[in-house]
Every structure is written in structure tokens, then in C-alpha cells.
């Protein structure tokens, strides 16, 4: 491998390259986080530097070791059975979570029902089943034995959408009682985890639903990104202004976005698109708005996430 090509690859700004964004958006089905590295290398080799290797020998070596560890045991049949049970529990937990999140979103528009103890129990159950489902998913994708204090482990986990959804669910736990639309974030993740394990459902109607969701994966992720990056941010800001919640939630929101931003191309797209639209309207109506507003916005928008 060319060291110079590798250094160029490591320092490449993926979020600002329109050609890469277009290439990524046309990939179907959308690659998983573990596949994304390969597609990045493939695109970079073709468009930027042909000296870059698609795969490193050390990575292939690690993968072969992992495969040997996973399938070389004499207890392979028992491992497969345990793995299947884990997936069944994961799909069951996430399915219950999706159902409860829909119910809670409806109850959110009914103030008399929203504030009672029954709704509160549903919220707690919904959060618990989401946590169980995402926890099992993260366990399943982790290389065994799990080493929590290694860079490799956290590089893999931080690139997983289920980890960020789990983090959001725990961080916004206090808001789920008053603003159940928060469940949009983990629900989208749950839909595609279940879609990747449709064989466990064994239900034609449900399989059809998840197949359609898979076909519209990019659109769904994009809509969620706009809600998570823009809609949720506006809700938190207005709630703080009206003194409904603590300013702590806004700082928490910013920390979560900064953690997710480098790994989520849809969040990056949502921020860029919104920023371009705001700048467009500020330029058009510059004669009708106070001059300090564009200056303040420019200063805020230049803060790196």
C-alpha cells in the first residue's frame, strides 16, 4: 500500500465532496457501517488516488482470525442456536418498541391520557425494550471476545447507528414522557435492524412492510436526519425559552450531534442543506431584516461541529 495514498485517504473531507455524496446516495441497498469503509476506498481509488489499496493485509488477517474463532469451534451448532435466540429476542424487543412508540405518539396529542400513570408505564416499557434490542444488536456485531478498552472496539461501535440511537434514548429519557416524537430516532434504526432479519418474523404482511422500508431507506434516513438535527433542535430551543425544560438538554443535544456528525452522512447533508437555504433567504431579504442577524448567523454557522 502506498503510504502517501493512505495518508491522503485518512485526511480526505468526505462531508464536503459532492461527487462522493452523490455516489453514496445512489448505493442500494445502503451499505452497513462495516461495508462503508470498502466503498469509500473503492470510490477514492477510482476518483482520487489509484495507488490506494482496497483492503489492507492486516485487516484481512484480522478478519480471517475472527472467522476462525467464530466457526472453528467444535460447539458450532450450539453457537448458532444461541445466536438465533439472541436475534429472536432482539427482533421481538424492537417490534414491541415500535408498536409502543406508535401508541405513545398518538397519546402525545391527548393531554388527559398523556399525563396518567398508564402512559408513564408504557414509556418505561418502550424505553426498556429499545435498550434490550439495541444492546443485543451491538453485542451481536461486536467481535468476540469483547474488549471494551480497545480503539478497534470503539471505532466499530461509534460507526453503528444502533449505538447512537441507544445513546439518544438514554440521554433524552426525561423528554420521552412529554415529547414522544423523540422515538422517531430509535424507531428508524429499529425498522432497518428488523428489516435485515426478516426471516425471523415469518409473516408476509410484516415482511412486505419492511421490504418497502428497505427500498426507501435513503429517504427515511434523510427525513430522520432533518428531524434530529433541525426539528429537535428547534423544539429544545423553544422549550428552553418557554422554561419547560432545562438548558442542560440543549447542551446534551449539541454533544450528541457532535458525536454522531462524523459518522452520519445524512446528518451532514441535513445541516448543509439547511445552512444553504438560510443563507439564500438572508441574501434575498437582506434589505428587510436587521443587519446584525446575518452577522450573528454567520458567526454561529462557522462553529465546527
PDB file of C-alpha atoms in Angstrom:
ATOM      1  CA  UNK A   1       0.000   0.000   0.000  1.00  0.00           C
ATOM      2  CA  UNK A   2       1.197   3.474  -0.794  1.00  0.00           C
ATOM      3  CA  UNK A   3       1.678   5.312   2.490  1.00  0.00           C
ATOM      4  CA  UNK A   4       1.092   8.637   0.755  1.00  0.00           C
ATOM      5  CA  UNK A   5      -2.222   7.424  -0.693  1.00  0.00           C
ATOM      6  CA  UNK A   6      -3.279   6.127   2.732  1.00  0.00           C
ATOM      7  CA  UNK A   7      -2.450   9.461   4.379  1.00  0.00           C
ATOM      8  CA  UNK A   8      -4.438  11.278   1.706  1.00  0.00           C
ATOM      9  CA  UNK A   9      -7.353   8.888   2.271  1.00  0.00           C
ATOM     10  CA  UNK A  10      -7.260   9.398   6.050  1.00  0.00           C
ATOM     11  CA  UNK A  11      -7.301  13.189   5.702  1.00  0.00           C
ATOM     12  CA  UNK A  12      -9.955  13.354   2.982  1.00  0.00           C
ATOM     13  CA  UNK A  13     -13.013  15.530   3.747  1.00  0.00           C
ATOM     14  CA  UNK A  14     -15.882  13.215   2.817  1.00  0.00           C
ATOM     15  CA  UNK A  15     -18.661  15.508   4.024  1.00  0.00           C
ATOM     16  CA  UNK A  16     -17.670  18.330   1.639  1.00  0.00           C
ATOM     17  CA  UNK A  17     -17.202  16.250  -1.523  1.00  0.00           C
ATOM     18  CA  UNK A  18     -20.324  16.408  -3.703  1.00  0.00           C
ATOM     19  CA  UNK A  19     -19.190  13.583  -6.004  1.00  0.00           C
ATOM     20  CA  UNK A  20     -18.808  11.172  -3.074  1.00  0.00           C
ATOM     21  CA  UNK A  21     -22.155  12.238  -1.591  1.00  0.00           C
ATOM     22  CA  UNK A  22     -23.864  11.555  -4.913  1.00  0.00           C
ATOM     23  CA  UNK A  23     -22.112   8.186  -5.256  1.00  0.00           C
ATOM     24  CA  UNK A  24     -23.137   7.212  -1.720  1.00  0.00           C
ATOM     25  CA  UNK A  25     -26.770   8.256  -2.182  1.00  0.00           C
ATOM     26  CA  UNK A  26     -27.029   6.023  -5.279  1.00  0.00           C
ATOM     27  CA  UNK A  27     -25.830   2.907  -3.459  1.00  0.00           C
ATOM     28  CA  UNK A  28     -28.624   0.394  -2.979  1.00  0.00           C
ATOM     29  CA  UNK A  29     -29.066  -1.225  -0.627  1.00  0.00           C
ATOM     30  CA  UNK A  30     -27.391   1.276   1.659  1.00  0.00           C
ATOM     31  CA  UNK A  31     -24.134  -0.275   2.913  1.00  0.00           C
ATOM     32  CA  UNK A  32     -23.736  -1.059   6.579  1.00  0.00           C
ATOM     33  CA  UNK A  33     -21.093   0.735   8.607  1.00  0.00           C
ATOM     34  CA  UNK A  34     -18.766  -2.248   8.210  1.00  0.00           C
ATOM     35  CA  UNK A  35     -19.178  -2.137   4.408  1.00  0.00           C
ATOM     36  CA  UNK A  36     -18.845   1.636   4.160  1.00  0.00           C
ATOM     37  CA  UNK A  37     -15.047   1.563   4.512  1.00  0.00           C
ATOM     38  CA  UNK A  38     -14.785  -0.653   1.427  1.00  0.00           C
ATOM     39  CA  UNK A  39     -16.995   1.632  -0.695  1.00  0.00           C
ATOM     40  CA  UNK A  40     -15.034   4.683   0.437  1.00  0.00           C
ATOM     41  CA  UNK A  41     -11.792   3.007  -0.605  1.00  0.00           C
ATOM     42  CA  UNK A  42     -13.282   1.870  -3.911  1.00  0.00           C
ATOM     43  CA  UNK A  43     -14.521   5.382  -4.756  1.00  0.00           C
ATOM     44  CA  UNK A  44     -11.278   7.034  -3.578  1.00  0.00           C
ATOM     45  CA  UNK A  45      -9.141   4.640  -5.640  1.00  0.00           C
ATOM     46  CA  UNK A  46     -11.159   5.357  -8.779  1.00  0.00           C
ATOM     47  CA  UNK A  47     -11.578   9.121  -8.410  1.00  0.00           C
ATOM     48  CA  UNK A  48      -8.728  10.467  -6.263  1.00  0.00           C
ATOM     49  CA  UNK A  49      -5.685   8.210  -5.991  1.00  0.00           C
ATOM     50  CA  UNK A  50      -5.396   4.898  -7.834  1.00  0.00           C
ATOM     51  CA  UNK A  51      -2.481   3.802  -5.625  1.00  0.00           C
ATOM     52  CA  UNK A  52      -4.753   3.203  -2.645  1.00  0.00           C
ATOM     53  CA  UNK A  53      -5.387  -0.457  -1.893  1.00  0.00           C
ATOM     54  CA  UNK A  54      -8.979  -1.604  -1.429  1.00  0.00           C
ATOM     55  CA  UNK A  55      -8.065  -3.665   1.609  1.00  0.00           C
ATOM     56  CA  UNK A  56      -5.091  -3.997   3.915  1.00  0.00           C
ATOM     57  CA  UNK A  57      -3.396  -7.297   4.586  1.00  0.00           C
ATOM     58  CA  UNK A  58      -3.588  -6.701   8.343  1.00  0.00           C
ATOM     59  CA  UNK A  59      -7.325  -6.186   8.172  1.00  0.00           C
ATOM     60  CA  UNK A  60      -7.761  -9.353   6.107  1.00  0.00           C
ATOM     61  CA  UNK A  61      -5.629 -11.187   8.617  1.00  0.00           C
ATOM     62  CA  UNK A  62      -7.787  -9.950  11.477  1.00  0.00           C
ATOM     63  CA  UNK A  63     -10.941 -10.967   9.627  1.00  0.00           C
ATOM     64  CA  UNK A  64      -9.579 -14.456   8.987  1.00  0.00           C
ATOM     65  CA  UNK A  65      -8.701 -14.796  12.661  1.00  0.00           C
ATOM     66  CA  UNK A  66     -12.185 -13.688  13.572  1.00  0.00           C
ATOM     67  CA  UNK A  67     -13.759 -16.195  11.187  1.00  0.00           C
ATOM     68  CA  UNK A  68     -11.602 -18.972  12.587  1.00  0.00           C
ATOM     69  CA  UNK A  69     -12.556 -18.043  16.119  1.00  0.00           C
ATOM     70  CA  UNK A  70     -16.221 -17.899  15.245  1.00  0.00           C
ATOM     71  CA  UNK A  71     -16.589 -21.038  13.143  1.00  0.00           C
ATOM     72  CA  UNK A  72     -13.673 -23.211  14.151  1.00  0.00           C
ATOM     73  CA  UNK A  73     -15.133 -24.386  17.432  1.00  0.00           C
ATOM     74  CA  UNK A  74     -16.451 -27.904  17.905  1.00  0.00           C
ATOM     75  CA  UNK A  75     -19.518 -26.360  19.547  1.00  0.00           C
ATOM     76  CA  UNK A  76     -20.525 -24.596  16.341  1.00  0.00           C
ATOM     77  CA  UNK A  77     -24.092 -25.924  16.418  1.00  0.00           C
ATOM     78  CA  UNK A  78     -24.614 -24.634  19.927  1.00  0.00           C
ATOM     79  CA  UNK A  79     -23.189 -21.214  18.944  1.00  0.00           C
ATOM     80  CA  UNK A  80     -25.607 -20.960  16.014  1.00  0.00           C
ATOM     81  CA  UNK A  81     -28.556 -21.823  18.282  1.00  0.00           C
ATOM     82  CA  UNK A  82     -27.557 -19.197  20.838  1.00  0.00           C
ATOM     83  CA  UNK A  83     -27.046 -16.644  18.065  1.00  0.00           C
ATOM     84  CA  UNK A  84     -30.529 -17.358  16.684  1.00  0.00           C
ATOM     85  CA  UNK A  85     -32.104 -16.955  20.127  1.00  0.00           C
ATOM     86  CA  UNK A  86     -30.336 -13.625  20.554  1.00  0.00           C
ATOM     87  CA  UNK A  87     -31.703 -12.420  17.223  1.00  0.00           C
ATOM     88  CA  UNK A  88     -35.213 -13.616  18.040  1.00  0.00           C
ATOM     89  CA  UNK A  89     -35.156 -11.699  21.322  1.00  0.00           C
ATOM     90  CA  UNK A  90     -33.714  -8.660  19.535  1.00  0.00           C
ATOM     91  CA  UNK A  91     -36.414  -8.651  16.843  1.00  0.00           C
ATOM     92  CA  UNK A  92     -39.157  -9.264  19.424  1.00  0.00           C
ATOM     93  CA  UNK A  93     -37.934  -6.407  21.660  1.00  0.00           C
ATOM     94  CA  UNK A  94     -37.602  -3.948  18.782  1.00  0.00           C
ATOM     95  CA  UNK A  95     -41.018  -4.940  17.377  1.00  0.00           C
ATOM     96  CA  UNK A  96     -42.656  -4.260  20.756  1.00  0.00           C
ATOM     97  CA  UNK A  97     -40.768  -0.960  20.926  1.00  0.00           C
ATOM     98  CA  UNK A  98     -42.045   0.131  17.512  1.00  0.00           C
ATOM     99  CA  UNK A  99     -45.629  -0.710  18.454  1.00  0.00           C
ATOM    100  CA  UNK A 100     -45.384   1.161  21.771  1.00  0.00           C
ATOM    101  CA  UNK A 101     -43.721   4.192  20.175  1.00  0.00           C
ATOM    102  CA  UNK A 102     -46.641   4.498  17.728  1.00  0.00           C
ATOM    103  CA  UNK A 103     -49.164   4.260  20.580  1.00  0.00           C
ATOM    104  CA  UNK A 104     -47.263   6.843  22.642  1.00  0.00           C
ATOM    105  CA  UNK A 105     -47.026   9.240  19.697  1.00  0.00           C
ATOM    106  CA  UNK A 106     -50.830   9.117  19.406  1.00  0.00           C
ATOM    107  CA  UNK A 107     -51.285   9.548  23.166  1.00  0.00           C
ATOM    108  CA  UNK A 108     -48.979  12.566  22.995  1.00  0.00           C
ATOM    109  CA  UNK A 109     -51.815  14.536  21.379  1.00  0.00           C
ATOM    110  CA  UNK A 110     -54.234  13.631  24.185  1.00  0.00           C
ATOM    111  CA  UNK A 111     -53.189  15.638  27.287  1.00  0.00           C
ATOM    112  CA  UNK A 112     -55.616  13.906  29.666  1.00  0.00           C
ATOM    113  CA  UNK A 113     -54.231  10.482  28.795  1.00  0.00           C
ATOM    114  CA  UNK A 114     -50.625  11.590  28.288  1.00  0.00           C
ATOM    115  CA  UNK A 115     -50.067  12.553  31.914  1.00  0.00           C
ATOM    116  CA  UNK A 116     -51.571   9.485  33.605  1.00  0.00           C
ATOM    117  CA  UNK A 117     -49.687   6.591  35.190  1.00  0.00           C
ATOM    118  CA  UNK A 118     -50.622   4.126  32.419  1.00  0.00           C
ATOM    119  CA  UNK A 119     -48.883   6.244  29.771  1.00  0.00           C
ATOM    120  CA  UNK A 120     -45.844   6.591  32.030  1.00  0.00           C
ATOM    121  CA  UNK A 121     -45.619   2.809  32.345  1.00  0.00           C
ATOM    122  CA  UNK A 122     -45.814   2.490  28.565  1.00  0.00           C
ATOM    123  CA  UNK A 123     -42.946   4.980  28.194  1.00  0.00           C
ATOM    124  CA  UNK A 124     -40.775   2.999  30.613  1.00  0.00           C
ATOM    125  CA  UNK A 125     -41.603  -0.284  28.863  1.00  0.00           C
ATOM    126  CA  UNK A 126     -40.890   1.240  25.452  1.00  0.00           C
ATOM    127  CA  UNK A 127     -37.509   2.560  26.611  1.00  0.00           C
ATOM    128  CA  UNK A 128     -36.619  -0.785  28.191  1.00  0.00           C
ATOM    129  CA  UNK A 129     -37.441  -2.836  25.085  1.00  0.00           C
ATOM    130  CA  UNK A 130     -35.493  -0.427  22.868  1.00  0.00           C
ATOM    131  CA  UNK A 131     -32.470  -0.717  25.177  1.00  0.00           C
ATOM    132  CA  UNK A 132     -32.670  -4.534  25.191  1.00  0.00           C
ATOM    133  CA  UNK A 133     -32.981  -4.689  21.390  1.00  0.00           C
ATOM    134  CA  UNK A 134     -30.119  -2.285  20.677  1.00  0.00           C
ATOM    135  CA  UNK A 135     -27.973  -3.888  23.366  1.00  0.00           C
ATOM    136  CA  UNK A 136     -28.334  -7.319  21.756  1.00  0.00           C
ATOM    137  CA  UNK A 137     -27.636  -5.858  18.303  1.00  0.00           C
ATOM    138  CA  UNK A 138     -24.428  -4.199  19.485  1.00  0.00           C
ATOM    139  CA  UNK A 139     -23.399  -7.423  21.185  1.00  0.00           C
ATOM    140  CA  UNK A 140     -24.041  -9.425  18.011  1.00  0.00           C
ATOM    141  CA  UNK A 141     -21.932  -7.176  15.767  1.00  0.00           C
ATOM    142  CA  UNK A 142     -19.029  -6.952  18.224  1.00  0.00           C
ATOM    143  CA  UNK A 143     -16.045  -9.190  17.723  1.00  0.00           C
ATOM    144  CA  UNK A 144     -15.660 -11.793  20.425  1.00  0.00           C
ATOM    145  CA  UNK A 145     -14.220 -11.687  22.977  1.00  0.00           C
ATOM    146  CA  UNK A 146     -15.403  -8.121  23.538  1.00  0.00           C
ATOM    147  CA  UNK A 147     -12.609  -5.769  24.563  1.00  0.00           C
ATOM    148  CA  UNK A 148     -14.178  -2.549  25.829  1.00  0.00           C
ATOM    149  CA  UNK A 149     -10.919  -0.664  26.248  1.00  0.00           C
ATOM    150  CA  UNK A 150      -9.542  -1.063  22.725  1.00  0.00           C
ATOM    151  CA  UNK A 151      -9.588   1.532  19.937  1.00  0.00           C
ATOM    152  CA  UNK A 152     -10.812  -1.078  17.453  1.00  0.00           C
ATOM    153  CA  UNK A 153     -13.910  -1.815  19.552  1.00  0.00           C
ATOM    154  CA  UNK A 154     -14.930   1.841  19.848  1.00  0.00           C
ATOM    155  CA  UNK A 155     -14.205   2.582  16.183  1.00  0.00           C
ATOM    156  CA  UNK A 156     -16.631  -0.171  15.274  1.00  0.00           C
ATOM    157  CA  UNK A 157     -19.290   0.767  17.824  1.00  0.00           C
ATOM    158  CA  UNK A 158     -19.194   4.513  17.094  1.00  0.00           C
ATOM    159  CA  UNK A 159     -19.922   3.797  13.438  1.00  0.00           C
ATOM    160  CA  UNK A 160     -23.111   1.885  14.314  1.00  0.00           C
ATOM    161  CA  UNK A 161     -26.448   3.676  14.083  1.00  0.00           C
ATOM    162  CA  UNK A 162     -27.861   1.500  16.878  1.00  0.00           C
ATOM    163  CA  UNK A 163     -25.240   2.863  19.294  1.00  0.00           C
ATOM    164  CA  UNK A 164     -26.185   6.473  18.572  1.00  0.00           C
ATOM    165  CA  UNK A 165     -29.900   5.669  18.859  1.00  0.00           C
ATOM    166  CA  UNK A 166     -29.267   3.963  22.196  1.00  0.00           C
ATOM    167  CA  UNK A 167     -27.254   6.970  23.347  1.00  0.00           C
ATOM    168  CA  UNK A 168     -30.046   9.362  22.293  1.00  0.00           C
ATOM    169  CA  UNK A 169     -32.690   7.248  24.008  1.00  0.00           C
ATOM    170  CA  UNK A 170     -30.810   7.260  27.314  1.00  0.00           C
ATOM    171  CA  UNK A 171     -29.849  10.945  27.075  1.00  0.00           C
ATOM    172  CA  UNK A 172     -33.361  12.159  26.212  1.00  0.00           C
ATOM    173  CA  UNK A 173     -35.085   9.780  28.633  1.00  0.00           C
ATOM    174  CA  UNK A 174     -36.622  12.649  30.591  1.00  0.00           C
ATOM    175  CA  UNK A 175     -38.154  14.110  27.415  1.00  0.00           C
ATOM    176  CA  UNK A 176     -39.864  10.924  26.256  1.00  0.00           C
ATOM    177  CA  UNK A 177     -42.693  11.480  28.767  1.00  0.00           C
ATOM    178  CA  UNK A 178     -43.606  14.919  27.375  1.00  0.00           C
ATOM    179  CA  UNK A 179     -42.346  14.653  23.778  1.00  0.00           C
ATOM    180  CA  UNK A 180     -42.753  11.073  22.463  1.00  0.00           C
ATOM    181  CA  UNK A 181     -41.743  12.199  18.951  1.00  0.00           C
ATOM    182  CA  UNK A 182     -38.212  11.591  20.268  1.00  0.00           C
ATOM    183  CA  UNK A 183     -38.918   7.945  19.432  1.00  0.00           C
ATOM    184  CA  UNK A 184     -38.535   8.761  15.731  1.00  0.00           C
ATOM    185  CA  UNK A 185     -34.758   8.497  16.210  1.00  0.00           C
ATOM    186  CA  UNK A 186     -34.569   4.927  17.610  1.00  0.00           C
ATOM    187  CA  UNK A 187     -37.621   3.729  15.654  1.00  0.00           C
ATOM    188  CA  UNK A 188     -35.952   4.266  12.271  1.00  0.00           C
ATOM    189  CA  UNK A 189     -32.912   2.329  13.464  1.00  0.00           C
ATOM    190  CA  UNK A 190     -35.155  -0.466  14.766  1.00  0.00           C
ATOM    191  CA  UNK A 191     -37.033  -0.713  11.454  1.00  0.00           C
ATOM    192  CA  UNK A 192     -33.866  -1.428   9.485  1.00  0.00           C
ATOM    193  CA  UNK A 193     -32.441  -3.830  12.056  1.00  0.00           C
ATOM    194  CA  UNK A 194     -35.668  -5.838  11.817  1.00  0.00           C
ATOM    195  CA  UNK A 195     -35.640  -5.487   8.013  1.00  0.00           C
ATOM    196  CA  UNK A 196     -32.222  -7.152   7.963  1.00  0.00           C
ATOM    197  CA  UNK A 197     -33.638 -10.068   9.994  1.00  0.00           C
ATOM    198  CA  UNK A 198     -36.972 -10.568   8.214  1.00  0.00           C
ATOM    199  CA  UNK A 199     -36.587 -14.345   8.130  1.00  0.00           C
ATOM    200  CA  UNK A 200     -37.225 -14.410  11.886  1.00  0.00           C
ATOM    201  CA  UNK A 201     -40.610 -12.677  11.519  1.00  0.00           C
ATOM    202  CA  UNK A 202     -42.077 -15.294   9.161  1.00  0.00           C
ATOM    203  CA  UNK A 203     -45.032 -13.020   8.400  1.00  0.00           C
ATOM    204  CA  UNK A 204     -45.863 -11.992   4.826  1.00  0.00           C
ATOM    205  CA  UNK A 205     -47.527  -8.676   5.628  1.00  0.00           C
ATOM    206  CA  UNK A 206     -44.791  -7.573   8.010  1.00  0.00           C
ATOM    207  CA  UNK A 207     -42.100  -8.704   5.579  1.00  0.00           C
ATOM    208  CA  UNK A 208     -43.762  -6.649   2.845  1.00  0.00           C
ATOM    209  CA  UNK A 209     -43.743  -3.574   5.096  1.00  0.00           C
ATOM    210  CA  UNK A 210     -40.055  -3.954   5.964  1.00  0.00           C
ATOM    211  CA  UNK A 211     -39.156  -4.658   2.322  1.00  0.00           C
ATOM    212  CA  UNK A 212     -40.819  -1.396   1.278  1.00  0.00           C
ATOM    213  CA  UNK A 213     -38.990   0.396   4.091  1.00  0.00           C
ATOM    214  CA  UNK A 214     -35.708  -1.057   2.827  1.00  0.00           C
ATOM    215  CA  UNK A 215     -36.434   0.209  -0.666  1.00  0.00           C
ATOM    216  CA  UNK A 216     -36.925   3.724   0.731  1.00  0.00           C
ATOM    217  CA  UNK A 217     -34.031   3.545   3.193  1.00  0.00           C
ATOM    218  CA  UNK A 218     -32.239   6.674   1.975  1.00  0.00           C
ATOM    219  CA  UNK A 219     -35.383   8.820   2.087  1.00  0.00           C
ATOM    220  CA  UNK A 220     -36.305   7.614   5.583  1.00  0.00           C
ATOM    221  CA  UNK A 221     -32.806   8.229   6.939  1.00  0.00           C
ATOM    222  CA  UNK A 222     -32.791  11.662   5.328  1.00  0.00           C
ATOM    223  CA  UNK A 223     -36.131  12.651   6.897  1.00  0.00           C
ATOM    224  CA  UNK A 224     -34.981  11.426  10.288  1.00  0.00           C
ATOM    225  CA  UNK A 225     -31.764  13.430   9.968  1.00  0.00           C
ATOM    226  CA  UNK A 226     -33.728  16.648   9.368  1.00  0.00           C
ATOM    227  CA  UNK A 227     -35.893  15.901  12.398  1.00  0.00           C
ATOM    228  CA  UNK A 228     -32.923  15.015  14.603  1.00  0.00           C
ATOM    229  CA  UNK A 229     -30.653  17.862  13.508  1.00  0.00           C
ATOM    230  CA  UNK A 230     -33.148  20.675  12.902  1.00  0.00           C
ATOM    231  CA  UNK A 231     -36.601  19.797  14.255  1.00  0.00           C
ATOM    232  CA  UNK A 232     -35.422  18.522  17.614  1.00  0.00           C
ATOM    233  CA  UNK A 233     -33.006  21.434  17.981  1.00  0.00           C
ATOM    234  CA  UNK A 234     -35.815  23.952  17.400  1.00  0.00           C
ATOM    235  CA  UNK A 235     -38.122  22.132  19.833  1.00  0.00           C
ATOM    236  CA  UNK A 236     -35.473  22.163  22.564  1.00  0.00           C
ATOM    237  CA  UNK A 237     -34.705  25.841  21.959  1.00  0.00           C
ATOM    238  CA  UNK A 238     -38.379  26.855  22.159  1.00  0.00           C
ATOM    239  CA  UNK A 239     -38.921  24.679  25.243  1.00  0.00           C
ATOM    240  CA  UNK A 240     -35.981  26.352  26.981  1.00  0.00           C
ATOM    241  CA  UNK A 241     -37.254  29.825  26.064  1.00  0.00           C
ATOM    242  CA  UNK A 242     -40.686  28.963  27.493  1.00  0.00           C
ATOM    243  CA  UNK A 243     -38.960  27.429  30.548  1.00  0.00           C
ATOM    244  CA  UNK A 244     -40.483  23.986  30.036  1.00  0.00           C
ATOM    245  CA  UNK A 245     -37.120  22.200  30.195  1.00  0.00           C
ATOM    246  CA  UNK A 246     -33.607  22.868  31.448  1.00  0.00           C
ATOM    247  CA  UNK A 247     -30.903  24.357  29.206  1.00  0.00           C
ATOM    248  CA  UNK A 248     -28.959  21.194  30.029  1.00  0.00           C
ATOM    249  CA  UNK A 249     -30.890  19.379  27.279  1.00  0.00           C
ATOM    250  CA  UNK A 250     -29.634  21.797  24.622  1.00  0.00           C
ATOM    251  CA  UNK A 251     -26.012  21.199  25.605  1.00  0.00           C
ATOM    252  CA  UNK A 252     -26.744  17.464  25.636  1.00  0.00           C
ATOM    253  CA  UNK A 253     -28.279  17.718  22.162  1.00  0.00           C
ATOM    254  CA  UNK A 254     -25.197  19.525  20.863  1.00  0.00           C
ATOM    255  CA  UNK A 255     -22.856  16.909  22.369  1.00  0.00           C
ATOM    256  CA  UNK A 256     -24.836  14.049  20.781  1.00  0.00           C
ATOM    257  CA  UNK A 257     -24.895  15.737  17.367  1.00  0.00           C
ATOM    258  CA  UNK A 258     -21.146  16.362  17.516  1.00  0.00           C
ATOM    259  CA  UNK A 259     -20.587  12.693  18.373  1.00  0.00           C
ATOM    260  CA  UNK A 260     -22.778  11.451  15.535  1.00  0.00           C
ATOM    261  CA  UNK A 261     -21.878  14.014  12.852  1.00  0.00           C
ATOM    262  CA  UNK A 262     -18.588  12.429  11.624  1.00  0.00           C
ATOM    263  CA  UNK A 263     -20.278   9.041  11.133  1.00  0.00           C
ATOM    264  CA  UNK A 264     -23.679  10.022   9.714  1.00  0.00           C
ATOM    265  CA  UNK A 265     -23.746  11.362   6.151  1.00  0.00           C
ATOM    266  CA  UNK A 266     -27.458  12.153   6.450  1.00  0.00           C
ATOM    267  CA  UNK A 267     -26.896  14.472   9.421  1.00  0.00           C
ATOM    268  CA  UNK A 268     -24.137  16.201   7.462  1.00  0.00           C
ATOM    269  CA  UNK A 269     -26.485  16.591   4.486  1.00  0.00           C
ATOM    270  CA  UNK A 270     -29.282  17.985   6.685  1.00  0.00           C
ATOM    271  CA  UNK A 271     -27.025  20.666   8.154  1.00  0.00           C
ATOM    272  CA  UNK A 272     -25.541  21.653   4.788  1.00  0.00           C
ATOM    273  CA  UNK A 273     -28.938  21.871   3.107  1.00  0.00           C
ATOM    274  CA  UNK A 274     -30.459  23.915   5.942  1.00  0.00           C
ATOM    275  CA  UNK A 275     -27.455  26.225   6.057  1.00  0.00           C
ATOM    276  CA  UNK A 276     -27.645  26.856   2.296  1.00  0.00           C
ATOM    277  CA  UNK A 277     -31.363  27.651   2.473  1.00  0.00           C
ATOM    278  CA  UNK A 278     -30.943  30.047   5.393  1.00  0.00           C
ATOM    279  CA  UNK A 279     -28.102  31.865   3.624  1.00  0.00           C
ATOM    280  CA  UNK A 280     -30.222  32.054   0.479  1.00  0.00           C
ATOM    281  CA  UNK A 281     -33.147  33.712   2.265  1.00  0.00           C
ATOM    282  CA  UNK A 282     -30.882  36.020   4.250  1.00  0.00           C
ATOM    283  CA  UNK A 283     -29.413  37.287   0.988  1.00  0.00           C
ATOM    284  CA  UNK A 284     -32.809  37.754  -0.663  1.00  0.00           C
ATOM    285  CA  UNK A 285     -34.352  39.636   2.257  1.00  0.00           C
ATOM    286  CA  UNK A 286     -31.202  41.420   3.393  1.00  0.00           C
ATOM    287  CA  UNK A 287     -32.878  44.818   2.887  1.00  0.00           C
ATOM    288  CA  UNK A 288     -35.782  43.919   5.167  1.00  0.00           C
ATOM    289  CA  UNK A 289     -34.041  42.425   8.192  1.00  0.00           C
ATOM    290  CA  UNK A 290     -31.662  43.968  10.757  1.00  0.00           C
ATOM    291  CA  UNK A 291     -28.035  43.684   9.631  1.00  0.00           C
ATOM    292  CA  UNK A 292     -26.927  42.055  12.891  1.00  0.00           C
ATOM    293  CA  UNK A 293     -28.999  38.920  12.182  1.00  0.00           C
ATOM    294  CA  UNK A 294     -26.896  37.732   9.178  1.00  0.00           C
ATOM    295  CA  UNK A 295     -23.713  38.559  11.089  1.00  0.00           C
ATOM    296  CA  UNK A 296     -24.805  36.579  14.141  1.00  0.00           C
ATOM    297  CA  UNK A 297     -25.935  33.651  11.995  1.00  0.00           C
ATOM    298  CA  UNK A 298     -22.660  33.631  10.066  1.00  0.00           C
ATOM    299  CA  UNK A 299     -20.714  33.564  13.321  1.00  0.00           C
ATOM    300  CA  UNK A 300     -22.841  30.706  14.699  1.00  0.00           C
ATOM    301  CA  UNK A 301     -22.791  28.674  11.467  1.00  0.00           C
ATOM    302  CA  UNK A 302     -18.999  28.790  11.314  1.00  0.00           C
ATOM    303  CA  UNK A 303     -18.702  26.925  14.616  1.00  0.00           C
ATOM    304  CA  UNK A 304     -17.360  23.492  13.731  1.00  0.00           C
ATOM    305  CA  UNK A 305     -19.457  20.532  14.788  1.00  0.00           C
TER     306      UNK A 305
END
